Amino acid sequence: MAKRTTGDGEEQGGNRLFIASAAIILVVVLLGIFVVATSGDDKKEGGSAAPQPSGASTPAAGTGSQGGAGGQQPSDGNEGCRPTDKDKSVPTSAPGDVSWDLVNTVALPRSKSAGPLQIDGKTASCYAHTPRGALMAAANGFYRSILSAPDVKPLKAQALPGAGRDALETQLKKISQPVQSGQMAQIAGFRIVSYTDTTTVVSLVNGSQSANSLKSSDITVQWSGGDWKIVPPPGGGLNTPGDQLNSLDGYIPFGGV
């Protein structure tokens, strides 16, 4: 697999951190994102398809104004959103129907059955009311809100309103330069910490084991208005402070790069 490169084409490897600008430092400090250059020889699991560039508007197959596969009824009253995943069991392996979209610099998952089934620019929505749907919402809402900065429309669409979202909106508006290739760590694994039909906590791992840069953070999503929404803490941010990991032990490998 080819190694990821910086914006000027220089190969990256080892455990060297690469922080290109004050804007990127702000992402790290305010949002707890582990910005890192990683080697490209990690063995990734959990996705069979290579990342595909995400367009301005990319509805997933089987969606649209008339619904999705099998004529399923709308999920919990969210008109036009018809995910087919109904499995309420907590996953013990990576979802098998996942493709990966390359959004700016990060490969993000999309499940045919669990969502997101509706994508508009950097805003993703329409998730199954299941643990797998919550996982997809945590990963997409977390990254897409950050990658859209300083535009806060995706944040407002993907996160619950409140003091936390207001504080995070102020923080994101301070990020004036887009994240460049290789500056934001890729998804590497996950674990469902807790699941109910109303609130789910997903521990998401990003980074690289070979570069000794694995880091886990807990992301909370809540079922609201017929979809999963990120719940920002009162002081802003999208996750709990991250923990450094030595390996993916206890987590399910999951990544598209």
PDB file of C-alpha atoms in Angstrom:
ATOM      1  CA  MET A   1       0.000   0.000   0.000  1.00  0.00           C
ATOM      2  CA  ALA A   2       1.370   3.390  -0.930  1.00  0.00           C
ATOM      3  CA  LYS A   3       2.467   5.648   1.882  1.00  0.00           C
ATOM      4  CA  ARG A   4       0.486   8.778   2.670  1.00  0.00           C
ATOM      5  CA  THR A   5       2.264  11.991   1.875  1.00  0.00           C
ATOM      6  CA  THR A   6       2.253  15.574   2.999  1.00  0.00           C
ATOM      7  CA  GLY A   7       0.805  18.279   0.775  1.00  0.00           C
ATOM      8  CA  ASP A   8       4.175  18.768  -0.950  1.00  0.00           C
ATOM      9  CA  GLY A   9       4.565  15.057  -1.709  1.00  0.00           C
ATOM     10  CA  GLU A  10       7.088  14.220   1.017  1.00  0.00           C
ATOM     11  CA  GLU A  11       6.708  10.697   2.399  1.00  0.00           C
ATOM     12  CA  GLN A  12       5.963  10.369   6.098  1.00  0.00           C
ATOM     13  CA  GLY A  13       6.889   7.536   8.445  1.00  0.00           C
ATOM     14  CA  GLY A  14       7.858   6.548  11.958  1.00  0.00           C
ATOM     15  CA  ASN A  15       6.329   8.347  14.906  1.00  0.00           C
ATOM     16  CA  ARG A  16       7.084  11.918  13.843  1.00  0.00           C
ATOM     17  CA  LEU A  17       4.302  14.395  14.504  1.00  0.00           C
ATOM     18  CA  PHE A  18       3.538  16.798  11.685  1.00  0.00           C
ATOM     19  CA  ILE A  19       1.755  19.992  12.676  1.00  0.00           C
ATOM     20  CA  ALA A  20       1.660  22.473   9.839  1.00  0.00           C
ATOM     21  CA  SER A  21       0.017  25.580  11.198  1.00  0.00           C
ATOM     22  CA  ALA A  22      -1.510  27.374  14.144  1.00  0.00           C
ATOM     23  CA  ALA A  23      -4.901  26.308  12.814  1.00  0.00           C
ATOM     24  CA  ILE A  24      -3.934  22.643  13.173  1.00  0.00           C
ATOM     25  CA  ILE A  25      -2.608  23.253  16.694  1.00  0.00           C
ATOM     26  CA  LEU A  26      -5.990  24.745  17.541  1.00  0.00           C
ATOM     27  CA  VAL A  27      -7.691  21.574  16.321  1.00  0.00           C
ATOM     28  CA  VAL A  28      -5.471  19.510  18.639  1.00  0.00           C
ATOM     29  CA  VAL A  29      -5.904  21.718  21.693  1.00  0.00           C
ATOM     30  CA  LEU A  30      -9.608  22.405  21.427  1.00  0.00           C
ATOM     31  CA  LEU A  31     -10.958  19.193  19.961  1.00  0.00           C
ATOM     32  CA  GLY A  32      -8.556  16.523  21.172  1.00  0.00           C
ATOM     33  CA  ILE A  33      -7.695  15.383  17.663  1.00  0.00           C
ATOM     34  CA  PHE A  34      -4.477  13.440  17.292  1.00  0.00           C
ATOM     35  CA  VAL A  35      -2.796  15.015  14.268  1.00  0.00           C
ATOM     36  CA  VAL A  36      -0.079  12.697  13.088  1.00  0.00           C
ATOM     37  CA  ALA A  37       1.939  11.515  10.142  1.00  0.00           C
ATOM     38  CA  THR A  38       1.816   7.722   9.918  1.00  0.00           C
ATOM     39  CA  SER A  39       3.570   5.084   7.884  1.00  0.00           C
ATOM     40  CA  GLY A  40       1.440   3.353   5.298  1.00  0.00           C
ATOM     41  CA  ASP A  41       2.281  -0.276   6.065  1.00  0.00           C
ATOM     42  CA  ASP A  42      -0.354  -0.938   8.746  1.00  0.00           C
ATOM     43  CA  LYS A  43      -2.718  -3.810   8.022  1.00  0.00           C
ATOM     44  CA  LYS A  44      -6.206  -2.349   8.138  1.00  0.00           C
ATOM     45  CA  GLU A  45      -9.418  -4.312   8.671  1.00  0.00           C
ATOM     46  CA  GLY A  46     -13.097  -3.565   8.543  1.00  0.00           C
ATOM     47  CA  GLY A  47     -13.491  -2.323   4.964  1.00  0.00           C
ATOM     48  CA  SER A  48     -13.050  -4.004   1.629  1.00  0.00           C
ATOM     49  CA  ALA A  49     -13.366  -1.004  -0.640  1.00  0.00           C
ATOM     50  CA  ALA A  50     -10.724   1.656  -1.185  1.00  0.00           C
ATOM     51  CA  PRO A  51     -11.625   5.209  -0.124  1.00  0.00           C
ATOM     52  CA  GLN A  52     -13.502   7.168  -2.757  1.00  0.00           C
ATOM     53  CA  PRO A  53     -13.466  10.972  -2.967  1.00  0.00           C
ATOM     54  CA  SER A  54     -16.617  12.462  -1.509  1.00  0.00           C
ATOM     55  CA  GLY A  55     -18.457  14.813  -3.866  1.00  0.00           C
ATOM     56  CA  ALA A  56     -20.516  17.878  -3.035  1.00  0.00           C
ATOM     57  CA  SER A  57     -23.637  15.760  -2.738  1.00  0.00           C
ATOM     58  CA  THR A  58     -23.403  11.986  -2.632  1.00  0.00           C
ATOM     59  CA  PRO A  59     -26.582  10.141  -1.664  1.00  0.00           C
ATOM     60  CA  ALA A  60     -25.913   6.504  -0.849  1.00  0.00           C
ATOM     61  CA  ALA A  61     -27.381   3.786  -3.008  1.00  0.00           C
ATOM     62  CA  GLY A  62     -30.978   2.968  -2.249  1.00  0.00           C
ATOM     63  CA  THR A  63     -31.872   6.390  -0.856  1.00  0.00           C
ATOM     64  CA  GLY A  64     -33.907   9.252  -2.174  1.00  0.00           C
ATOM     65  CA  SER A  65     -37.262  10.851  -1.713  1.00  0.00           C
ATOM     66  CA  GLN A  66     -39.071   7.556  -2.263  1.00  0.00           C
ATOM     67  CA  GLY A  67     -36.997   5.490   0.184  1.00  0.00           C
ATOM     68  CA  GLY A  68     -34.498   2.690   0.111  1.00  0.00           C
ATOM     69  CA  ALA A  69     -34.080  -1.022  -0.292  1.00  0.00           C
ATOM     70  CA  GLY A  70     -37.024  -3.337   0.110  1.00  0.00           C
ATOM     71  CA  GLY A  71     -39.600  -0.596   0.570  1.00  0.00           C
ATOM     72  CA  GLN A  72     -38.778  -0.258   4.274  1.00  0.00           C
ATOM     73  CA  GLN A  73     -40.825   2.180   6.325  1.00  0.00           C
ATOM     74  CA  PRO A  74     -39.209   5.433   7.465  1.00  0.00           C
ATOM     75  CA  SER A  75     -37.095   5.030  10.598  1.00  0.00           C
ATOM     76  CA  ASP A  76     -38.805   6.486  13.697  1.00  0.00           C
ATOM     77  CA  GLY A  77     -40.683   9.092  11.691  1.00  0.00           C
ATOM     78  CA  ASN A  78     -37.679  10.527   9.828  1.00  0.00           C
ATOM     79  CA  GLU A  79     -39.345  10.823   6.427  1.00  0.00           C
ATOM     80  CA  GLY A  80     -37.201   9.640   3.519  1.00  0.00           C
ATOM     81  CA  CYS A  81     -34.704   7.827   5.779  1.00  0.00           C
ATOM     82  CA  ARG A  82     -35.034   4.060   5.454  1.00  0.00           C
ATOM     83  CA  PRO A  83     -31.965   2.170   6.732  1.00  0.00           C
ATOM     84  CA  THR A  84     -32.419  -1.588   6.716  1.00  0.00           C
ATOM     85  CA  ASP A  85     -30.237  -2.544   9.698  1.00  0.00           C
ATOM     86  CA  LYS A  86     -32.466  -3.688  12.593  1.00  0.00           C
ATOM     87  CA  ASP A  87     -29.855  -5.599  14.625  1.00  0.00           C
ATOM     88  CA  LYS A  88     -29.794  -4.279  18.196  1.00  0.00           C
ATOM     89  CA  SER A  89     -26.882  -6.464  19.308  1.00  0.00           C
ATOM     90  CA  VAL A  90     -23.589  -4.737  20.118  1.00  0.00           C
ATOM     91  CA  PRO A  91     -21.131  -5.576  17.305  1.00  0.00           C
ATOM     92  CA  THR A  92     -18.217  -7.882  18.017  1.00  0.00           C
ATOM     93  CA  SER A  93     -16.692  -7.387  14.563  1.00  0.00           C
ATOM     94  CA  ALA A  94     -16.533  -4.617  11.983  1.00  0.00           C
ATOM     95  CA  PRO A  95     -19.658  -4.162   9.837  1.00  0.00           C
ATOM     96  CA  GLY A  96     -19.282  -6.086   6.611  1.00  0.00           C
ATOM     97  CA  ASP A  97     -21.155  -3.785   4.226  1.00  0.00           C
ATOM     98  CA  VAL A  98     -18.955  -0.716   4.616  1.00  0.00           C
ATOM     99  CA  SER A  99     -17.372   1.415   1.913  1.00  0.00           C
ATOM    100  CA  TRP A 100     -15.026   4.310   2.664  1.00  0.00           C
ATOM    101  CA  ASP A 101     -15.349   7.879   1.413  1.00  0.00           C
ATOM    102  CA  LEU A 102     -12.267  10.096   1.326  1.00  0.00           C
ATOM    103  CA  VAL A 103     -13.486  13.335   2.909  1.00  0.00           C
ATOM    104  CA  ASN A 104     -10.748  15.961   2.558  1.00  0.00           C
ATOM    105  CA  THR A 105      -7.994  13.935   4.218  1.00  0.00           C
ATOM    106  CA  VAL A 106      -9.792  11.187   6.118  1.00  0.00           C
ATOM    107  CA  ALA A 107     -11.419   7.904   5.079  1.00  0.00           C
ATOM    108  CA  LEU A 108     -14.896   7.773   6.632  1.00  0.00           C
ATOM    109  CA  PRO A 109     -17.204   4.743   6.719  1.00  0.00           C
ATOM    110  CA  ARG A 110     -20.567   4.366   5.065  1.00  0.00           C
ATOM    111  CA  SER A 111     -22.725   1.275   5.613  1.00  0.00           C
ATOM    112  CA  LYS A 112     -25.363   0.275   3.080  1.00  0.00           C
ATOM    113  CA  SER A 113     -27.660  -0.861   5.873  1.00  0.00           C
ATOM    114  CA  ALA A 114     -26.725   1.367   8.852  1.00  0.00           C
ATOM    115  CA  GLY A 115     -25.898   4.674   7.152  1.00  0.00           C
ATOM    116  CA  PRO A 116     -25.200   7.394   6.535  1.00  0.00           C
ATOM    117  CA  LEU A 117     -27.678   7.105   3.660  1.00  0.00           C
ATOM    118  CA  GLN A 118     -27.869  10.826   2.979  1.00  0.00           C
ATOM    119  CA  ILE A 119     -24.772  12.960   2.376  1.00  0.00           C
ATOM    120  CA  ASP A 120     -24.800  16.637   1.441  1.00  0.00           C
ATOM    121  CA  GLY A 121     -21.308  18.097   1.206  1.00  0.00           C
ATOM    122  CA  LYS A 122     -19.710  17.395   4.600  1.00  0.00           C
ATOM    123  CA  THR A 123     -23.037  16.766   6.326  1.00  0.00           C
ATOM    124  CA  ALA A 124     -24.043  13.128   6.786  1.00  0.00           C
ATOM    125  CA  SER A 125     -27.364  11.859   8.122  1.00  0.00           C
ATOM    126  CA  CYS A 126     -29.889   9.022   8.062  1.00  0.00           C
ATOM    127  CA  TYR A 127     -28.559   6.301  10.338  1.00  0.00           C
ATOM    128  CA  ALA A 128     -30.113   3.068  11.542  1.00  0.00           C
ATOM    129  CA  HIS A 129     -31.517   3.112  15.084  1.00  0.00           C
ATOM    130  CA  THR A 130     -29.004   0.415  16.075  1.00  0.00           C
ATOM    131  CA  PRO A 131     -25.500   0.147  17.559  1.00  0.00           C
ATOM    132  CA  ARG A 132     -24.019   0.064  14.051  1.00  0.00           C
ATOM    133  CA  GLY A 133     -25.929   3.179  13.105  1.00  0.00           C
ATOM    134  CA  ALA A 134     -24.614   4.888  16.239  1.00  0.00           C
ATOM    135  CA  LEU A 135     -21.063   3.870  15.323  1.00  0.00           C
ATOM    136  CA  MET A 136     -21.406   5.369  11.846  1.00  0.00           C
ATOM    137  CA  ALA A 137     -22.877   8.570  13.274  1.00  0.00           C
ATOM    138  CA  ALA A 138     -20.079   8.925  15.829  1.00  0.00           C
ATOM    139  CA  ALA A 139     -17.335   8.514  13.232  1.00  0.00           C
ATOM    140  CA  ASN A 140     -18.909  10.715  10.573  1.00  0.00           C
ATOM    141  CA  GLY A 141     -20.267  13.432  12.824  1.00  0.00           C
ATOM    142  CA  PHE A 142     -16.968  13.679  14.696  1.00  0.00           C
ATOM    143  CA  TYR A 143     -14.705  14.044  11.668  1.00  0.00           C
ATOM    144  CA  ARG A 144     -17.033  15.875   9.295  1.00  0.00           C
ATOM    145  CA  SER A 145     -17.740  18.643  11.813  1.00  0.00           C
ATOM    146  CA  ILE A 146     -14.009  19.264  12.212  1.00  0.00           C
ATOM    147  CA  LEU A 147     -13.092  18.945   8.539  1.00  0.00           C
ATOM    148  CA  SER A 148     -15.728  21.521   7.586  1.00  0.00           C
ATOM    149  CA  ALA A 149     -14.234  24.314   9.747  1.00  0.00           C
ATOM    150  CA  PRO A 150     -14.637  27.262   9.690  1.00  0.00           C
ATOM    151  CA  ASP A 151     -18.018  26.389   8.136  1.00  0.00           C
ATOM    152  CA  VAL A 152     -20.230  25.360  11.069  1.00  0.00           C
ATOM    153  CA  LYS A 153     -23.314  24.282   9.114  1.00  0.00           C
ATOM    154  CA  PRO A 154     -22.335  20.579   9.233  1.00  0.00           C
ATOM    155  CA  LEU A 155     -21.781  20.873  12.987  1.00  0.00           C
ATOM    156  CA  LYS A 156     -25.245  22.375  13.490  1.00  0.00           C
ATOM    157  CA  ALA A 157     -26.807  19.622  11.402  1.00  0.00           C
ATOM    158  CA  GLN A 158     -24.957  16.751  13.091  1.00  0.00           C
ATOM    159  CA  ALA A 159     -24.802  17.820  16.757  1.00  0.00           C
ATOM    160  CA  LEU A 160     -27.462  18.460  19.387  1.00  0.00           C
ATOM    161  CA  PRO A 161     -28.054  22.141  20.188  1.00  0.00           C
ATOM    162  CA  GLY A 162     -26.911  23.462  23.534  1.00  0.00           C
ATOM    163  CA  ALA A 163     -24.048  25.147  25.366  1.00  0.00           C
ATOM    164  CA  GLY A 164     -21.549  22.550  24.139  1.00  0.00           C
ATOM    165  CA  ARG A 165     -22.408  23.050  20.500  1.00  0.00           C
ATOM    166  CA  ASP A 166     -22.344  26.832  20.915  1.00  0.00           C
ATOM    167  CA  ALA A 167     -18.853  26.691  22.455  1.00  0.00           C
ATOM    168  CA  LEU A 168     -17.623  24.323  19.764  1.00  0.00           C
ATOM    169  CA  GLU A 169     -19.038  26.548  17.029  1.00  0.00           C
ATOM    170  CA  THR A 170     -16.931  29.432  18.360  1.00  0.00           C
ATOM    171  CA  GLN A 171     -13.852  27.211  18.400  1.00  0.00           C
ATOM    172  CA  LEU A 172     -14.329  25.909  14.882  1.00  0.00           C
ATOM    173  CA  LYS A 173     -14.700  29.409  13.478  1.00  0.00           C
ATOM    174  CA  LYS A 174     -11.120  30.105  14.620  1.00  0.00           C
ATOM    175  CA  ILE A 175      -9.746  27.442  12.268  1.00  0.00           C
ATOM    176  CA  SER A 176      -8.977  29.354   9.089  1.00  0.00           C
ATOM    177  CA  GLN A 177      -6.949  26.796   7.116  1.00  0.00           C
ATOM    178  CA  PRO A 178      -8.195  23.395   5.945  1.00  0.00           C
ATOM    179  CA  VAL A 179      -6.524  20.256   7.229  1.00  0.00           C
ATOM    180  CA  GLN A 180      -3.980  18.990   4.727  1.00  0.00           C
ATOM    181  CA  SER A 181      -3.263  15.426   3.628  1.00  0.00           C
ATOM    182  CA  GLY A 182      -1.538  13.426   6.357  1.00  0.00           C
ATOM    183  CA  GLN A 183      -2.255  15.918   9.124  1.00  0.00           C
ATOM    184  CA  MET A 184      -5.238  14.176  10.701  1.00  0.00           C
ATOM    185  CA  ALA A 185      -5.031  10.638  11.985  1.00  0.00           C
ATOM    186  CA  GLN A 186      -7.159   7.969  10.334  1.00  0.00           C
ATOM    187  CA  ILE A 187      -9.738   5.778  12.050  1.00  0.00           C
ATOM    188  CA  ALA A 188      -8.145   2.560  13.301  1.00  0.00           C
ATOM    189  CA  GLY A 189     -10.711   0.843  15.522  1.00  0.00           C
ATOM    190  CA  PHE A 190     -13.738   1.138  17.774  1.00  0.00           C
ATOM    191  CA  ARG A 191     -15.570  -0.257  20.787  1.00  0.00           C
ATOM    192  CA  ILE A 192     -19.186   0.325  21.807  1.00  0.00           C
ATOM    193  CA  VAL A 193     -18.862   1.367  25.459  1.00  0.00           C
ATOM    194  CA  SER A 194     -22.613   1.461  26.105  1.00  0.00           C
ATOM    195  CA  TYR A 195     -25.778   1.325  24.017  1.00  0.00           C
ATOM    196  CA  THR A 196     -29.411   2.177  24.599  1.00  0.00           C
ATOM    197  CA  ASP A 197     -32.074   3.249  22.149  1.00  0.00           C
ATOM    198  CA  THR A 198     -31.598   6.849  23.308  1.00  0.00           C
ATOM    199  CA  THR A 199     -27.860   7.269  24.047  1.00  0.00           C
ATOM    200  CA  THR A 200     -24.736   5.480  22.870  1.00  0.00           C
ATOM    201  CA  VAL A 201     -21.081   5.957  23.770  1.00  0.00           C
ATOM    202  CA  VAL A 202     -18.549   4.922  21.132  1.00  0.00           C
ATOM    203  CA  SER A 203     -14.849   4.693  21.900  1.00  0.00           C
ATOM    204  CA  LEU A 204     -13.169   5.561  18.598  1.00  0.00           C
ATOM    205  CA  VAL A 205      -9.472   4.863  17.992  1.00  0.00           C
ATOM    206  CA  ASN A 206      -7.413   6.802  15.497  1.00  0.00           C
ATOM    207  CA  GLY A 207      -3.744   6.808  14.605  1.00  0.00           C
ATOM    208  CA  SER A 208      -1.301   4.070  13.682  1.00  0.00           C
ATOM    209  CA  GLN A 209       0.024   1.144  15.688  1.00  0.00           C
ATOM    210  CA  SER A 210       3.269   1.017  13.701  1.00  0.00           C
ATOM    211  CA  ALA A 211       3.858   4.710  14.421  1.00  0.00           C
ATOM    212  CA  ASN A 212       2.951   4.239  18.107  1.00  0.00           C
ATOM    213  CA  SER A 213       0.264   6.901  17.753  1.00  0.00           C
ATOM    214  CA  LEU A 214      -2.949   5.089  18.641  1.00  0.00           C
ATOM    215  CA  LYS A 215      -5.365   7.190  20.674  1.00  0.00           C
ATOM    216  CA  SER A 216      -8.900   6.480  21.873  1.00  0.00           C
ATOM    217  CA  SER A 217     -11.642   8.971  22.693  1.00  0.00           C
ATOM    218  CA  ASP A 218     -15.238   8.487  23.770  1.00  0.00           C
ATOM    219  CA  ILE A 219     -17.907  10.060  21.568  1.00  0.00           C
ATOM    220  CA  THR A 220     -21.522  10.274  22.733  1.00  0.00           C
ATOM    221  CA  VAL A 221     -24.429  10.215  20.294  1.00  0.00           C
ATOM    222  CA  GLN A 222     -28.104  10.647  21.136  1.00  0.00           C
ATOM    223  CA  TRP A 223     -31.206   9.638  19.194  1.00  0.00           C
ATOM    224  CA  SER A 224     -33.093  12.832  18.409  1.00  0.00           C
ATOM    225  CA  GLY A 225     -35.511  13.782  15.644  1.00  0.00           C
ATOM    226  CA  GLY A 226     -35.292  10.337  14.057  1.00  0.00           C
ATOM    227  CA  ASP A 227     -31.493  10.228  13.790  1.00  0.00           C
ATOM    228  CA  TRP A 228     -28.276   9.959  15.810  1.00  0.00           C
ATOM    229  CA  LYS A 229     -26.675  13.272  16.810  1.00  0.00           C
ATOM    230  CA  ILE A 230     -23.294  14.049  18.383  1.00  0.00           C
ATOM    231  CA  VAL A 231     -23.541  15.374  21.967  1.00  0.00           C
ATOM    232  CA  PRO A 232     -20.770  17.968  22.544  1.00  0.00           C
ATOM    233  CA  PRO A 233     -19.622  18.395  26.185  1.00  0.00           C
ATOM    234  CA  PRO A 234     -20.652  21.705  27.833  1.00  0.00           C
ATOM    235  CA  GLY A 235     -17.248  23.318  27.261  1.00  0.00           C
ATOM    236  CA  GLY A 236     -17.101  22.416  23.589  1.00  0.00           C
ATOM    237  CA  GLY A 237     -15.242  19.649  21.811  1.00  0.00           C
ATOM    238  CA  LEU A 238     -16.681  16.480  20.340  1.00  0.00           C
ATOM    239  CA  ASN A 239     -15.170  13.830  22.555  1.00  0.00           C
ATOM    240  CA  THR A 240     -13.607  13.076  25.911  1.00  0.00           C
ATOM    241  CA  PRO A 241      -9.854  13.674  26.386  1.00  0.00           C
ATOM    242  CA  GLY A 242      -8.059  10.909  24.521  1.00  0.00           C
ATOM    243  CA  ASP A 243      -6.079   8.025  25.988  1.00  0.00           C
ATOM    244  CA  GLN A 244      -2.847   6.813  24.419  1.00  0.00           C
ATOM    245  CA  LEU A 245      -2.925   3.112  23.475  1.00  0.00           C
ATOM    246  CA  ASN A 246      -0.142   0.617  22.892  1.00  0.00           C
ATOM    247  CA  SER A 247      -2.294  -1.647  20.743  1.00  0.00           C
ATOM    248  CA  LEU A 248      -5.839  -2.307  19.556  1.00  0.00           C
ATOM    249  CA  ASP A 249      -6.380  -4.973  22.228  1.00  0.00           C
ATOM    250  CA  GLY A 250      -9.965  -4.691  23.401  1.00  0.00           C
ATOM    251  CA  TYR A 251     -11.003  -2.809  20.258  1.00  0.00           C
ATOM    252  CA  ILE A 252     -12.343  -3.920  16.902  1.00  0.00           C
ATOM    253  CA  PRO A 253     -10.001  -3.033  14.012  1.00  0.00           C
ATOM    254  CA  PHE A 254     -11.838  -0.707  11.640  1.00  0.00           C
ATOM    255  CA  GLY A 255     -10.348   1.548   9.015  1.00  0.00           C
ATOM    256  CA  GLY A 256     -10.277   2.407   5.331  1.00  0.00           C
ATOM    257  CA  VAL A 257      -6.628   3.440   4.822  1.00  0.00           C
TER     258      VAL A 257
END
